[in-house]
PDB file of C-alpha atoms and ligand atoms in Angstrom:
ATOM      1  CA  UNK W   1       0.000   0.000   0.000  1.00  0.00           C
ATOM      2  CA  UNK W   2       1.102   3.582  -0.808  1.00  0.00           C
ATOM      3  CA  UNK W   3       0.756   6.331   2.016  1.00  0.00           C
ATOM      4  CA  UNK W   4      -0.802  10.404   1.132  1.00  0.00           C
ATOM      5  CA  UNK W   5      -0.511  12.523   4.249  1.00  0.00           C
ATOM      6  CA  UNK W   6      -3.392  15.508   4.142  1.00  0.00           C
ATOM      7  CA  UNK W   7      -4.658  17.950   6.429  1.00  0.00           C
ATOM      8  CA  UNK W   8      -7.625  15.378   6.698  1.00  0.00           C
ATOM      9  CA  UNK W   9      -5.819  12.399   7.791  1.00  0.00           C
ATOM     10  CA  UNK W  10      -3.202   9.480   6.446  1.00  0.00           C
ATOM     11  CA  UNK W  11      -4.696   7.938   3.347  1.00  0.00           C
ATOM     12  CA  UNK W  12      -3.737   4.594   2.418  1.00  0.00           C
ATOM     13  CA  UNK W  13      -3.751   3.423  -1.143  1.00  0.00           C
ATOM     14  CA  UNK W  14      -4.393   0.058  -1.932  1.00  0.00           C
ATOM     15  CA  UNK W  15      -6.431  -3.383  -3.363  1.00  0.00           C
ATOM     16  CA  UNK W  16      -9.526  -4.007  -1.529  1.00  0.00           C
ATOM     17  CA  UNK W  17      -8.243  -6.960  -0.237  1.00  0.00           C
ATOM     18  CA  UNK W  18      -5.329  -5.170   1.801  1.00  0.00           C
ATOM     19  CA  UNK W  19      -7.599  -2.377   2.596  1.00  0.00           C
ATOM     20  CA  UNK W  20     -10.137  -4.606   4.136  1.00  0.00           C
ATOM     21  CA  UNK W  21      -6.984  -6.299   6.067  1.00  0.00           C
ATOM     22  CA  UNK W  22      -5.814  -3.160   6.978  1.00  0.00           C
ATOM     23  CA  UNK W  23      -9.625  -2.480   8.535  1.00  0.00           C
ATOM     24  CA  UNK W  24      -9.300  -5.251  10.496  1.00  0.00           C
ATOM     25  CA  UNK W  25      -5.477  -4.926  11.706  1.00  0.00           C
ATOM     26  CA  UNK W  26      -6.277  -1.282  12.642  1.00  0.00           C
ATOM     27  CA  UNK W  27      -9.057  -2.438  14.765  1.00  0.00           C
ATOM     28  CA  UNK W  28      -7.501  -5.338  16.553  1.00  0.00           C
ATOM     29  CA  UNK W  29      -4.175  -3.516  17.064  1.00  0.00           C
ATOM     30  CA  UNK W  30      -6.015  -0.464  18.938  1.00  0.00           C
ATOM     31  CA  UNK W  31      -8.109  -3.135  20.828  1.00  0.00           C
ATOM     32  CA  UNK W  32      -4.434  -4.782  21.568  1.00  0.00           C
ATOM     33  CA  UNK W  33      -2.723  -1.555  23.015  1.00  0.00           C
ATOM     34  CA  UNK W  34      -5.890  -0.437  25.085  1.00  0.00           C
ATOM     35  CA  UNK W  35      -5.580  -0.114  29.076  1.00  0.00           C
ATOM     36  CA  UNK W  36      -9.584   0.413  28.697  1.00  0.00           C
ATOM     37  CA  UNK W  37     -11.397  -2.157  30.276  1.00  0.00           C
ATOM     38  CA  UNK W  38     -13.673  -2.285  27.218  1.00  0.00           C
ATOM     39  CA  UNK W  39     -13.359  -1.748  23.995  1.00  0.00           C
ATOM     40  CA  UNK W  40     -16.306  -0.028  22.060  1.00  0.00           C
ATOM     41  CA  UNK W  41     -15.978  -0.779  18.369  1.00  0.00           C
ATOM     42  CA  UNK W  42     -18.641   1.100  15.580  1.00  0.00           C
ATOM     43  CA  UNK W  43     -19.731   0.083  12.770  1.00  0.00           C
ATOM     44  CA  UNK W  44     -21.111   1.535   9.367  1.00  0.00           C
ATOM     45  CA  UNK W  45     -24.007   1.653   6.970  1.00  0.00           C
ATOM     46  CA  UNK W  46     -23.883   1.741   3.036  1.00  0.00           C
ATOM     47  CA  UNK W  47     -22.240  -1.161   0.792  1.00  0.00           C
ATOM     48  CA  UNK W  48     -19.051  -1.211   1.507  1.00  0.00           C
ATOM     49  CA  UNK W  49     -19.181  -2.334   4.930  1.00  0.00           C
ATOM     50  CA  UNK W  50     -21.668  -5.227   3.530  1.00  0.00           C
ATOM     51  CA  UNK W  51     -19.029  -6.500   1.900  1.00  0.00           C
ATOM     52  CA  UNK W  52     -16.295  -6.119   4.588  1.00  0.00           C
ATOM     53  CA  UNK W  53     -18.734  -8.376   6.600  1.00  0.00           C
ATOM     54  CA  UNK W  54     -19.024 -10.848   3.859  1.00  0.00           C
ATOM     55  CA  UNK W  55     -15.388 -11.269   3.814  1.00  0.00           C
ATOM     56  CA  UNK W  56     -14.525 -11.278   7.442  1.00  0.00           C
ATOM     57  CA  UNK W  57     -16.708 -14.012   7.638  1.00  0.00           C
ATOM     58  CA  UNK W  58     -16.976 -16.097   4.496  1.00  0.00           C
ATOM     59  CA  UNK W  59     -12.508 -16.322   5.125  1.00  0.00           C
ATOM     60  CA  UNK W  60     -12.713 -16.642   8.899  1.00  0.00           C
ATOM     61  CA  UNK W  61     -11.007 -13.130   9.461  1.00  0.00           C
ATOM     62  CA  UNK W  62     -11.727 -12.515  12.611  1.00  0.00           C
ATOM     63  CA  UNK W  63     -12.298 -15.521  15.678  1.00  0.00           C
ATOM     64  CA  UNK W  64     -15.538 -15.480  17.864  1.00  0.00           C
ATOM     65  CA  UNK W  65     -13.892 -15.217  20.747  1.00  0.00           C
ATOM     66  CA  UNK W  66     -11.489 -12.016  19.095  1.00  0.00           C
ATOM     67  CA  UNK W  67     -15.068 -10.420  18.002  1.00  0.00           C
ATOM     68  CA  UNK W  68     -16.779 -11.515  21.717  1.00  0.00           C
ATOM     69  CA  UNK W  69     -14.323  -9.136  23.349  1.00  0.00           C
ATOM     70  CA  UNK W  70     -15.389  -6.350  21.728  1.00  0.00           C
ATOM     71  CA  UNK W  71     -18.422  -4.165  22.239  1.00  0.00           C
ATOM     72  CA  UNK W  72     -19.929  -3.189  19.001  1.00  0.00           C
ATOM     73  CA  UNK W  73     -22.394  -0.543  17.634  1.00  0.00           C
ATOM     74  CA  UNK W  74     -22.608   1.826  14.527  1.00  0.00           C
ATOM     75  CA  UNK W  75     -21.732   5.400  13.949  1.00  0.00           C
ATOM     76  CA  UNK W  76     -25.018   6.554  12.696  1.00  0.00           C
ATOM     77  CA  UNK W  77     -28.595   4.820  12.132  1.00  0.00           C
ATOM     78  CA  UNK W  78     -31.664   5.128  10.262  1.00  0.00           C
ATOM     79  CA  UNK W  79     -34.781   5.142  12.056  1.00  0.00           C
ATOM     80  CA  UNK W  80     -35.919   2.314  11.325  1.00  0.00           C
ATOM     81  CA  UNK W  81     -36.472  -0.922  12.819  1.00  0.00           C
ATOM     82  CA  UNK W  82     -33.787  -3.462  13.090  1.00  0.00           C
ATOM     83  CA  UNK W  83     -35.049  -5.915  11.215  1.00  0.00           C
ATOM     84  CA  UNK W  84     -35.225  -3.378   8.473  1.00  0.00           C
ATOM     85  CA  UNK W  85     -32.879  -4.309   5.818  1.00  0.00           C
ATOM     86  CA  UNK W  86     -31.869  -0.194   5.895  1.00  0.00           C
ATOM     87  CA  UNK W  87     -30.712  -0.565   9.505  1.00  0.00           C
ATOM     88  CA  UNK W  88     -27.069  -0.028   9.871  1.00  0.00           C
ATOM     89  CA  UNK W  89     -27.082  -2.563  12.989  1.00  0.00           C
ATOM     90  CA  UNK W  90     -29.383  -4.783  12.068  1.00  0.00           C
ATOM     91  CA  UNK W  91     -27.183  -5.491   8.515  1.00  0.00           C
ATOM     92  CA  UNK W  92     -24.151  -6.121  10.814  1.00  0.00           C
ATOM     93  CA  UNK W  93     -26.242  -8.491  13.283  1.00  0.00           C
ATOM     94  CA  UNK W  94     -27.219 -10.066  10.237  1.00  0.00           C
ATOM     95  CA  UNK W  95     -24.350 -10.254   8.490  1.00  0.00           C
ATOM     96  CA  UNK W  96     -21.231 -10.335  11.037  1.00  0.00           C
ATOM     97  CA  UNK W  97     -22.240 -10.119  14.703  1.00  0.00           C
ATOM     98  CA  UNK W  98     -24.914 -13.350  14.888  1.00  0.00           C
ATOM     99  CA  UNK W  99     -22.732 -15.787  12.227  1.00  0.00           C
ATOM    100  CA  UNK W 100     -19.792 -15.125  14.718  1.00  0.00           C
ATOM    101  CA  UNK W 101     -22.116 -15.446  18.015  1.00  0.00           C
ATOM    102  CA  UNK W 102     -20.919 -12.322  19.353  1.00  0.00           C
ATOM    103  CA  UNK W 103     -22.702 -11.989  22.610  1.00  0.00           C
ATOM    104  CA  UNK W 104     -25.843 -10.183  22.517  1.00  0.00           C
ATOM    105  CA  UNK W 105     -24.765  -7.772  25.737  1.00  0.00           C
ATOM    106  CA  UNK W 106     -21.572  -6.828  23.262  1.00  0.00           C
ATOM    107  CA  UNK W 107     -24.329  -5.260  20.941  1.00  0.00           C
ATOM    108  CA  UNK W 108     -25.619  -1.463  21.496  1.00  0.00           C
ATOM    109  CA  UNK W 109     -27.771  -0.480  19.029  1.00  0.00           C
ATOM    110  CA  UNK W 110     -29.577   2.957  19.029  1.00  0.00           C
ATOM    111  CA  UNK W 111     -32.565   3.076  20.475  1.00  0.00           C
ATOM    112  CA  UNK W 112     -34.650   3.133  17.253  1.00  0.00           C
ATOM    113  CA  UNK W 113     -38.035   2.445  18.955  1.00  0.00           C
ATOM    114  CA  UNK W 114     -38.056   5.718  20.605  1.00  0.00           C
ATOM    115  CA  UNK W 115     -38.639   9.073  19.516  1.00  0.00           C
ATOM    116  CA  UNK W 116     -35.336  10.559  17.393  1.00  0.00           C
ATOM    117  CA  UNK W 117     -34.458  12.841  20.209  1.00  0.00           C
ATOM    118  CA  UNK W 118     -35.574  10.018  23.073  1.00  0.00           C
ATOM    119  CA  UNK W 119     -33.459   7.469  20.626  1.00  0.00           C
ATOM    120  CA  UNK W 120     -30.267   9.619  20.782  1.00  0.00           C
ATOM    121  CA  UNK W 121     -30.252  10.942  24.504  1.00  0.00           C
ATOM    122  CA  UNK W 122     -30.663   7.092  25.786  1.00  0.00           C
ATOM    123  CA  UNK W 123     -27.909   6.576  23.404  1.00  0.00           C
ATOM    124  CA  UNK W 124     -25.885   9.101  24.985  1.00  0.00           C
ATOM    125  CA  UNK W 125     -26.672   8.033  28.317  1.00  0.00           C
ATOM    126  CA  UNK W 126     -25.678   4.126  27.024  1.00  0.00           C
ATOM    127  CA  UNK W 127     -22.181   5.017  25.509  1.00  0.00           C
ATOM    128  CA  UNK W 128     -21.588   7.806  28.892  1.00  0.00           C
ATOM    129  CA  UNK W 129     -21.005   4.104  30.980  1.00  0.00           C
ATOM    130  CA  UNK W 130     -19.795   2.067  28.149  1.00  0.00           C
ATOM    131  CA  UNK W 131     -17.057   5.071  27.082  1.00  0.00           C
ATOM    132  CA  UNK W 132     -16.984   7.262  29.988  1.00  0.00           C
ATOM    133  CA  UNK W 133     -17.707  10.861  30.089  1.00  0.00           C
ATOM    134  CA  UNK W 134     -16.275  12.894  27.162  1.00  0.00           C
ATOM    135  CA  UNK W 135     -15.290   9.761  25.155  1.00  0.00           C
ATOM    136  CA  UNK W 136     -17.098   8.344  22.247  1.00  0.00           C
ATOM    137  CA  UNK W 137     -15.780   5.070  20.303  1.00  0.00           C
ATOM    138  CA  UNK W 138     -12.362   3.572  20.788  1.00  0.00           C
ATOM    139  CA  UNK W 139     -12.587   2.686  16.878  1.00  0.00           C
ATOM    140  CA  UNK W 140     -15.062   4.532  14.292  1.00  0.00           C
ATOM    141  CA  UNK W 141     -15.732   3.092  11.034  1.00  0.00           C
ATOM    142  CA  UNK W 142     -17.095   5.504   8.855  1.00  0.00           C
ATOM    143  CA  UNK W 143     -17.595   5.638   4.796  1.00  0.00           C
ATOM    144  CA  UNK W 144     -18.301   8.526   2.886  1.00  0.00           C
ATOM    145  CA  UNK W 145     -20.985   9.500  -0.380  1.00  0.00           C
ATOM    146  CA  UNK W 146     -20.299  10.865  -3.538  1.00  0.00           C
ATOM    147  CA  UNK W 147     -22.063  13.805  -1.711  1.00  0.00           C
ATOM    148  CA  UNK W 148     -18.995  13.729   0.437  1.00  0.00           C
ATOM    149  CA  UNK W 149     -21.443  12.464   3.519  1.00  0.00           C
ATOM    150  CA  UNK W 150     -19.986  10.697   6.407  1.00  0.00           C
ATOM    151  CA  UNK W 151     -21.965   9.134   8.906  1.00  0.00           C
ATOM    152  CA  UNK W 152     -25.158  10.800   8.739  1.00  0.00           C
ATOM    153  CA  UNK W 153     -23.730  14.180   8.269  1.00  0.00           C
ATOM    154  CA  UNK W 154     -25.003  15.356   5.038  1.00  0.00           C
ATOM    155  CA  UNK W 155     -24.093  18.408   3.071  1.00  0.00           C
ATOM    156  CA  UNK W 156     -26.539  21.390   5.457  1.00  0.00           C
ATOM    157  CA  UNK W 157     -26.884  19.386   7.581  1.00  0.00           C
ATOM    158  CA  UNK W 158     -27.834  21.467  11.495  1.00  0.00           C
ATOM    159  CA  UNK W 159     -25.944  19.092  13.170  1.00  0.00           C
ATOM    160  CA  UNK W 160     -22.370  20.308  11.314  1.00  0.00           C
ATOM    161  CA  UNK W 161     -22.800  24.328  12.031  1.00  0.00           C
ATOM    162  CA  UNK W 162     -23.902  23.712  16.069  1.00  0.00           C
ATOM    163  CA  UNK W 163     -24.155  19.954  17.706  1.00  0.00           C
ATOM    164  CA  UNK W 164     -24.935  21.478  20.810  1.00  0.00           C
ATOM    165  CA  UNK W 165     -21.434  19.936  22.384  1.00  0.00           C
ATOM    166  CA  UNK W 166     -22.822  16.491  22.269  1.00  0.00           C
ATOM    167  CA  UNK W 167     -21.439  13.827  20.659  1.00  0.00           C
ATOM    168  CA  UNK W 168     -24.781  11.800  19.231  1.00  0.00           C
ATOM    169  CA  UNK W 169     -27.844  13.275  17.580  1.00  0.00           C
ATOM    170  CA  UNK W 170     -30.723  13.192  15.948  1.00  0.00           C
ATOM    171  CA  UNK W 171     -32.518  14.886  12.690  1.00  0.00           C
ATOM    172  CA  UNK W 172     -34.463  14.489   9.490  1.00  0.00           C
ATOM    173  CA  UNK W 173     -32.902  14.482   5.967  1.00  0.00           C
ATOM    174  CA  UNK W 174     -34.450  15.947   3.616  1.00  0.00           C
ATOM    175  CA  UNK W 175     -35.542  12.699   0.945  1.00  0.00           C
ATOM    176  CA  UNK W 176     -33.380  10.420   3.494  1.00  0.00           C
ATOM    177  CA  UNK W 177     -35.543  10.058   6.500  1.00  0.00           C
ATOM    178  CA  UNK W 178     -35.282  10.712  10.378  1.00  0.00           C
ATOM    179  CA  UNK W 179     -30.943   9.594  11.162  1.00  0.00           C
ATOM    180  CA  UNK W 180     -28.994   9.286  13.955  1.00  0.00           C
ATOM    181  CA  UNK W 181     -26.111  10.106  13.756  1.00  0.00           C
ATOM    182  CA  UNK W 182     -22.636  10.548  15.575  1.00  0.00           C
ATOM    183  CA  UNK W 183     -21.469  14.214  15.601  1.00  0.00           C
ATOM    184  CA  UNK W 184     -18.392  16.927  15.054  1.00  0.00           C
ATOM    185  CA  UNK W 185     -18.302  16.699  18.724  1.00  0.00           C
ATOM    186  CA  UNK W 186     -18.483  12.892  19.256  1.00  0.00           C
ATOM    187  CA  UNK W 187     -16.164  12.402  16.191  1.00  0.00           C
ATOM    188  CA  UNK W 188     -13.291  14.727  17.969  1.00  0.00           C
ATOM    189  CA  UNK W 189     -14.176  12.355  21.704  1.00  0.00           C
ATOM    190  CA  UNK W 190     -13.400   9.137  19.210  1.00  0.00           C
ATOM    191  CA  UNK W 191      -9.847   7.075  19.616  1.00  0.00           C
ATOM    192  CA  UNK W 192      -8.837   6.286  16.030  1.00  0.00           C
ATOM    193  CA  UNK W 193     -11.091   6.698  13.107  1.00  0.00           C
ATOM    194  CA  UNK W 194     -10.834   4.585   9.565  1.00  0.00           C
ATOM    195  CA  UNK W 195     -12.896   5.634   6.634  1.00  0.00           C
ATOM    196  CA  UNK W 196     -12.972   3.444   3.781  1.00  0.00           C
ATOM    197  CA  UNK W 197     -14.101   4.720   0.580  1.00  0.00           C
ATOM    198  CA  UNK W 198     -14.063   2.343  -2.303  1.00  0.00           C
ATOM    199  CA  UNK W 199     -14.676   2.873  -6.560  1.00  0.00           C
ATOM    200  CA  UNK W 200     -14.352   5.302  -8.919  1.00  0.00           C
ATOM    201  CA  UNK W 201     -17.824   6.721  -8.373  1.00  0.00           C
ATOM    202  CA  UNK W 202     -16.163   8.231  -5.427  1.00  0.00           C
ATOM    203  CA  UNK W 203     -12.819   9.541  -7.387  1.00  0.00           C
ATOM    204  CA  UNK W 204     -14.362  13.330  -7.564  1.00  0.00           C
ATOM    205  CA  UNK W 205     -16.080  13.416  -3.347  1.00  0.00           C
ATOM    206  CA  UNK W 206     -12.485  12.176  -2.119  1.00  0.00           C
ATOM    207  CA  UNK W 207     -10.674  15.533  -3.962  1.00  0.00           C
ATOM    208  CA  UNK W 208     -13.066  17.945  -3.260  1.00  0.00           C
ATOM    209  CA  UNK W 209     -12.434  16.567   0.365  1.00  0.00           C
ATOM    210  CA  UNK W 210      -8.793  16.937  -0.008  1.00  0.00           C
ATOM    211  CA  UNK W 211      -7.782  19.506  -2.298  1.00  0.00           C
ATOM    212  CA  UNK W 212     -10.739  21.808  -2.359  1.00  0.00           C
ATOM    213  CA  UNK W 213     -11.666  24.608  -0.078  1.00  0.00           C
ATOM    214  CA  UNK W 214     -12.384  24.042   3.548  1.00  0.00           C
ATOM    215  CA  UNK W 215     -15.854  24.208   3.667  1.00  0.00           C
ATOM    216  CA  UNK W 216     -17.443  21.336   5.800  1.00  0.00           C
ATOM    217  CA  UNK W 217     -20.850  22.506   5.678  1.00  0.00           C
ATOM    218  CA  UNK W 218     -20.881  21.799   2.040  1.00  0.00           C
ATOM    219  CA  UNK W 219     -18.464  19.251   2.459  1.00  0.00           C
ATOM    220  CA  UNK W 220     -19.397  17.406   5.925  1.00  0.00           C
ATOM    221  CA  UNK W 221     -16.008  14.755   5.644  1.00  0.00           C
ATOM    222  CA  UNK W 222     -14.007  17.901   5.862  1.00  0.00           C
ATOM    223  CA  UNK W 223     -14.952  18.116   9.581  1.00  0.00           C
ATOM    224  CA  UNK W 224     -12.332  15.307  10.203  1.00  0.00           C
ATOM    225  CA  UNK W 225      -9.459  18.194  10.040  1.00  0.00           C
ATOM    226  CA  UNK W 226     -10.208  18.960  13.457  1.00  0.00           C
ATOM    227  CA  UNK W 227      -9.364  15.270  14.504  1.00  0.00           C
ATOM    228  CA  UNK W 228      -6.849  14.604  11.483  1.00  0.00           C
ATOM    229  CA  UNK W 229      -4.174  12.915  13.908  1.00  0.00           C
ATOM    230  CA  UNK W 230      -6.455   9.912  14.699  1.00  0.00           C
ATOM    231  CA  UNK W 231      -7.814   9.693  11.046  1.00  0.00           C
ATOM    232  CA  UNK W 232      -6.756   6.945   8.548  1.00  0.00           C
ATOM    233  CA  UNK W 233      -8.300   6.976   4.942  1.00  0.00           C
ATOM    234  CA  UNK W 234      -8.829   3.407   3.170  1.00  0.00           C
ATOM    235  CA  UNK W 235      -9.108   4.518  -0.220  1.00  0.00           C
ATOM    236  CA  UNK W 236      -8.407   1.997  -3.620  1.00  0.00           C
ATOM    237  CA  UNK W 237      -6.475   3.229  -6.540  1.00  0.00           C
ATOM    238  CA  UNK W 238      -9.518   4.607  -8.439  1.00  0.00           C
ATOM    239  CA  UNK W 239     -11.295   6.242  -5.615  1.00  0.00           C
ATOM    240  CA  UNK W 240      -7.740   7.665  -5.171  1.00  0.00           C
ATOM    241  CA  UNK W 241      -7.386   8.533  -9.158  1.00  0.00           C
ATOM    242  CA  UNK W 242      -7.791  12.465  -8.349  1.00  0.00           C
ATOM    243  CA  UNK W 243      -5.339  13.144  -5.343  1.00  0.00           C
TER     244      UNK W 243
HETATM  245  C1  6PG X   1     -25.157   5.074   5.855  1.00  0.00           C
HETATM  246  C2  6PG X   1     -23.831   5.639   6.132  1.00  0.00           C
HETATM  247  C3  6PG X   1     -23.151   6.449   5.092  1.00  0.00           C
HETATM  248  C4  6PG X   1     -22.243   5.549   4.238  1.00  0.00           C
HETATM  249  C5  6PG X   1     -21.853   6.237   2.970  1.00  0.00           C
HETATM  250  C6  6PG X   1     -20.934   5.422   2.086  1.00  0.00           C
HETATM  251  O1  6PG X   1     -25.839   4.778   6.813  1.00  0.00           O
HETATM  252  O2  6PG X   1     -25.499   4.927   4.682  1.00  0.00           O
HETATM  253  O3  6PG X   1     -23.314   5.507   7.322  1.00  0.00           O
HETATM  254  O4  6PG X   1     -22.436   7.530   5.609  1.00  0.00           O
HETATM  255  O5  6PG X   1     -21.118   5.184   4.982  1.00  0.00           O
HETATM  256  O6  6PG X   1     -23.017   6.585   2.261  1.00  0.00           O
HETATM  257  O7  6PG X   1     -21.582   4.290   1.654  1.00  0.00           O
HETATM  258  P1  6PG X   1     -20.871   3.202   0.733  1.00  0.00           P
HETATM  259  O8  6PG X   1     -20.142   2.256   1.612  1.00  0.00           O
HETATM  260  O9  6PG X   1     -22.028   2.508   0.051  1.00  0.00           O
HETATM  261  O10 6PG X   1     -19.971   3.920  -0.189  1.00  0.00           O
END
């Protein structure tokens, strides 16, 4: 793999096979060097992490015991059931967390039968004694849209000009639905971040993240500057083709 440094983070150039590796090694390494008694692991929504699950399992990537000693939610949610196919969580119960039998008191998903606001303040109060005040995930997984999107931070979205100084919210998307959604705030309380961004169809977001103006209302995966130190791009060569 081939290493970029940006204001935004280390990017890491490579096949989708080493990047999805690389996923994994980040993960288990951080889990590794914690002196945390837990270790709070979140997930992702959209396709790419679909197919990270299908190939952590499917080639035994990861042991059930390795996965049972981690606790494990995602970085944003639809509101939606979780046996929705468009839940975030209830695609990685599906597709990773129940093949591997990872315990069912290592899962945290957001509170999706409640009331947005209700849904994101119990979340708050959940990861407050599974993180500790002021702390948000030990690992974040995020991917980004050819909007430049990350998490559930789309381009005007409130949430990116004032979060209130919390670190998990809630809102509606115009044509996308009622999301929750980690924020500027929790991203900056997070240990390491990896975003992994995948495809030519996503060539043009990753340089107007990189090399265009600084403008992360427009552009909401500009917001990781202010955590840059702790960010790690997984990109492939032709999501990569206009650095
Ligand atoms: C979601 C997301 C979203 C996603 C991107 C990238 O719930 O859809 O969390 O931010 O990560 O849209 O999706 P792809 O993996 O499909 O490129």
């Amino acid at each position: 793999m081939r290493e970029i440094k940006s204001d935004y983070g280390q990017i890491l150039v490579g096949n989708k096979q080493e990047l999805f590796q690389q996923a994994l090694d980040l993960g288990l390494k951080a889990r590794a060097q914690t002196e945390r008694s837990r270790f709070l692991w979140a997930l992702t929504g959209g396709g790419t992490p679909k197919e990270w699950y299908q190939w952590l399992v499917s080639g035994q990537k990861i042991t059930p015991t390795e996965a049972a000693a981690i606790e494990w939610t995602v970085s944003d949610e639809r509101h939606v059931l979780l046996s929705s196919l468009d839940s975030n969580f209830g695609n990685a119960e599906r597709q990773f967390l129940a093949p591997l039998e990872v315990p069912t008191d290592r899962r945290h998903p957001w509170m999706v039968a409640w009331p947005v606001a209700e849904a994101a303040e119990a979340y708050r109060r959940t990861l407050m004694i599974l993180a500790g005040p002021g702390r948000a995930y030990d690992m974040c997984f995020l991917g980004m849209g050819d909007d430049c999107h990350t998490a559930s931070l789309f381009p005007g979205t409130p949430l990116l000009i004032n979060d209130g100084g919390l670190p998990f919210g809630g809102q509606e998307v115009p044509g996308k639905g009622w999301r929750l959604t980690i924020t500027p705030t929790g991203l900056r309380q997070c240990g390491l971040i990896v975003v992994m961004t995948l495809g030519a169809g996503k060539a043009d977001a990753l340089h107007r993240v990189m090399r265009g103006p600084y403008e992360p209302t427009n552009v909401p995966s500009q917001i990781l500057k202010t955590c840059a130190d702790r960010v790690v791009w997984l990109v492939d060569e032709a999501a990569a083709a206009k650095l």
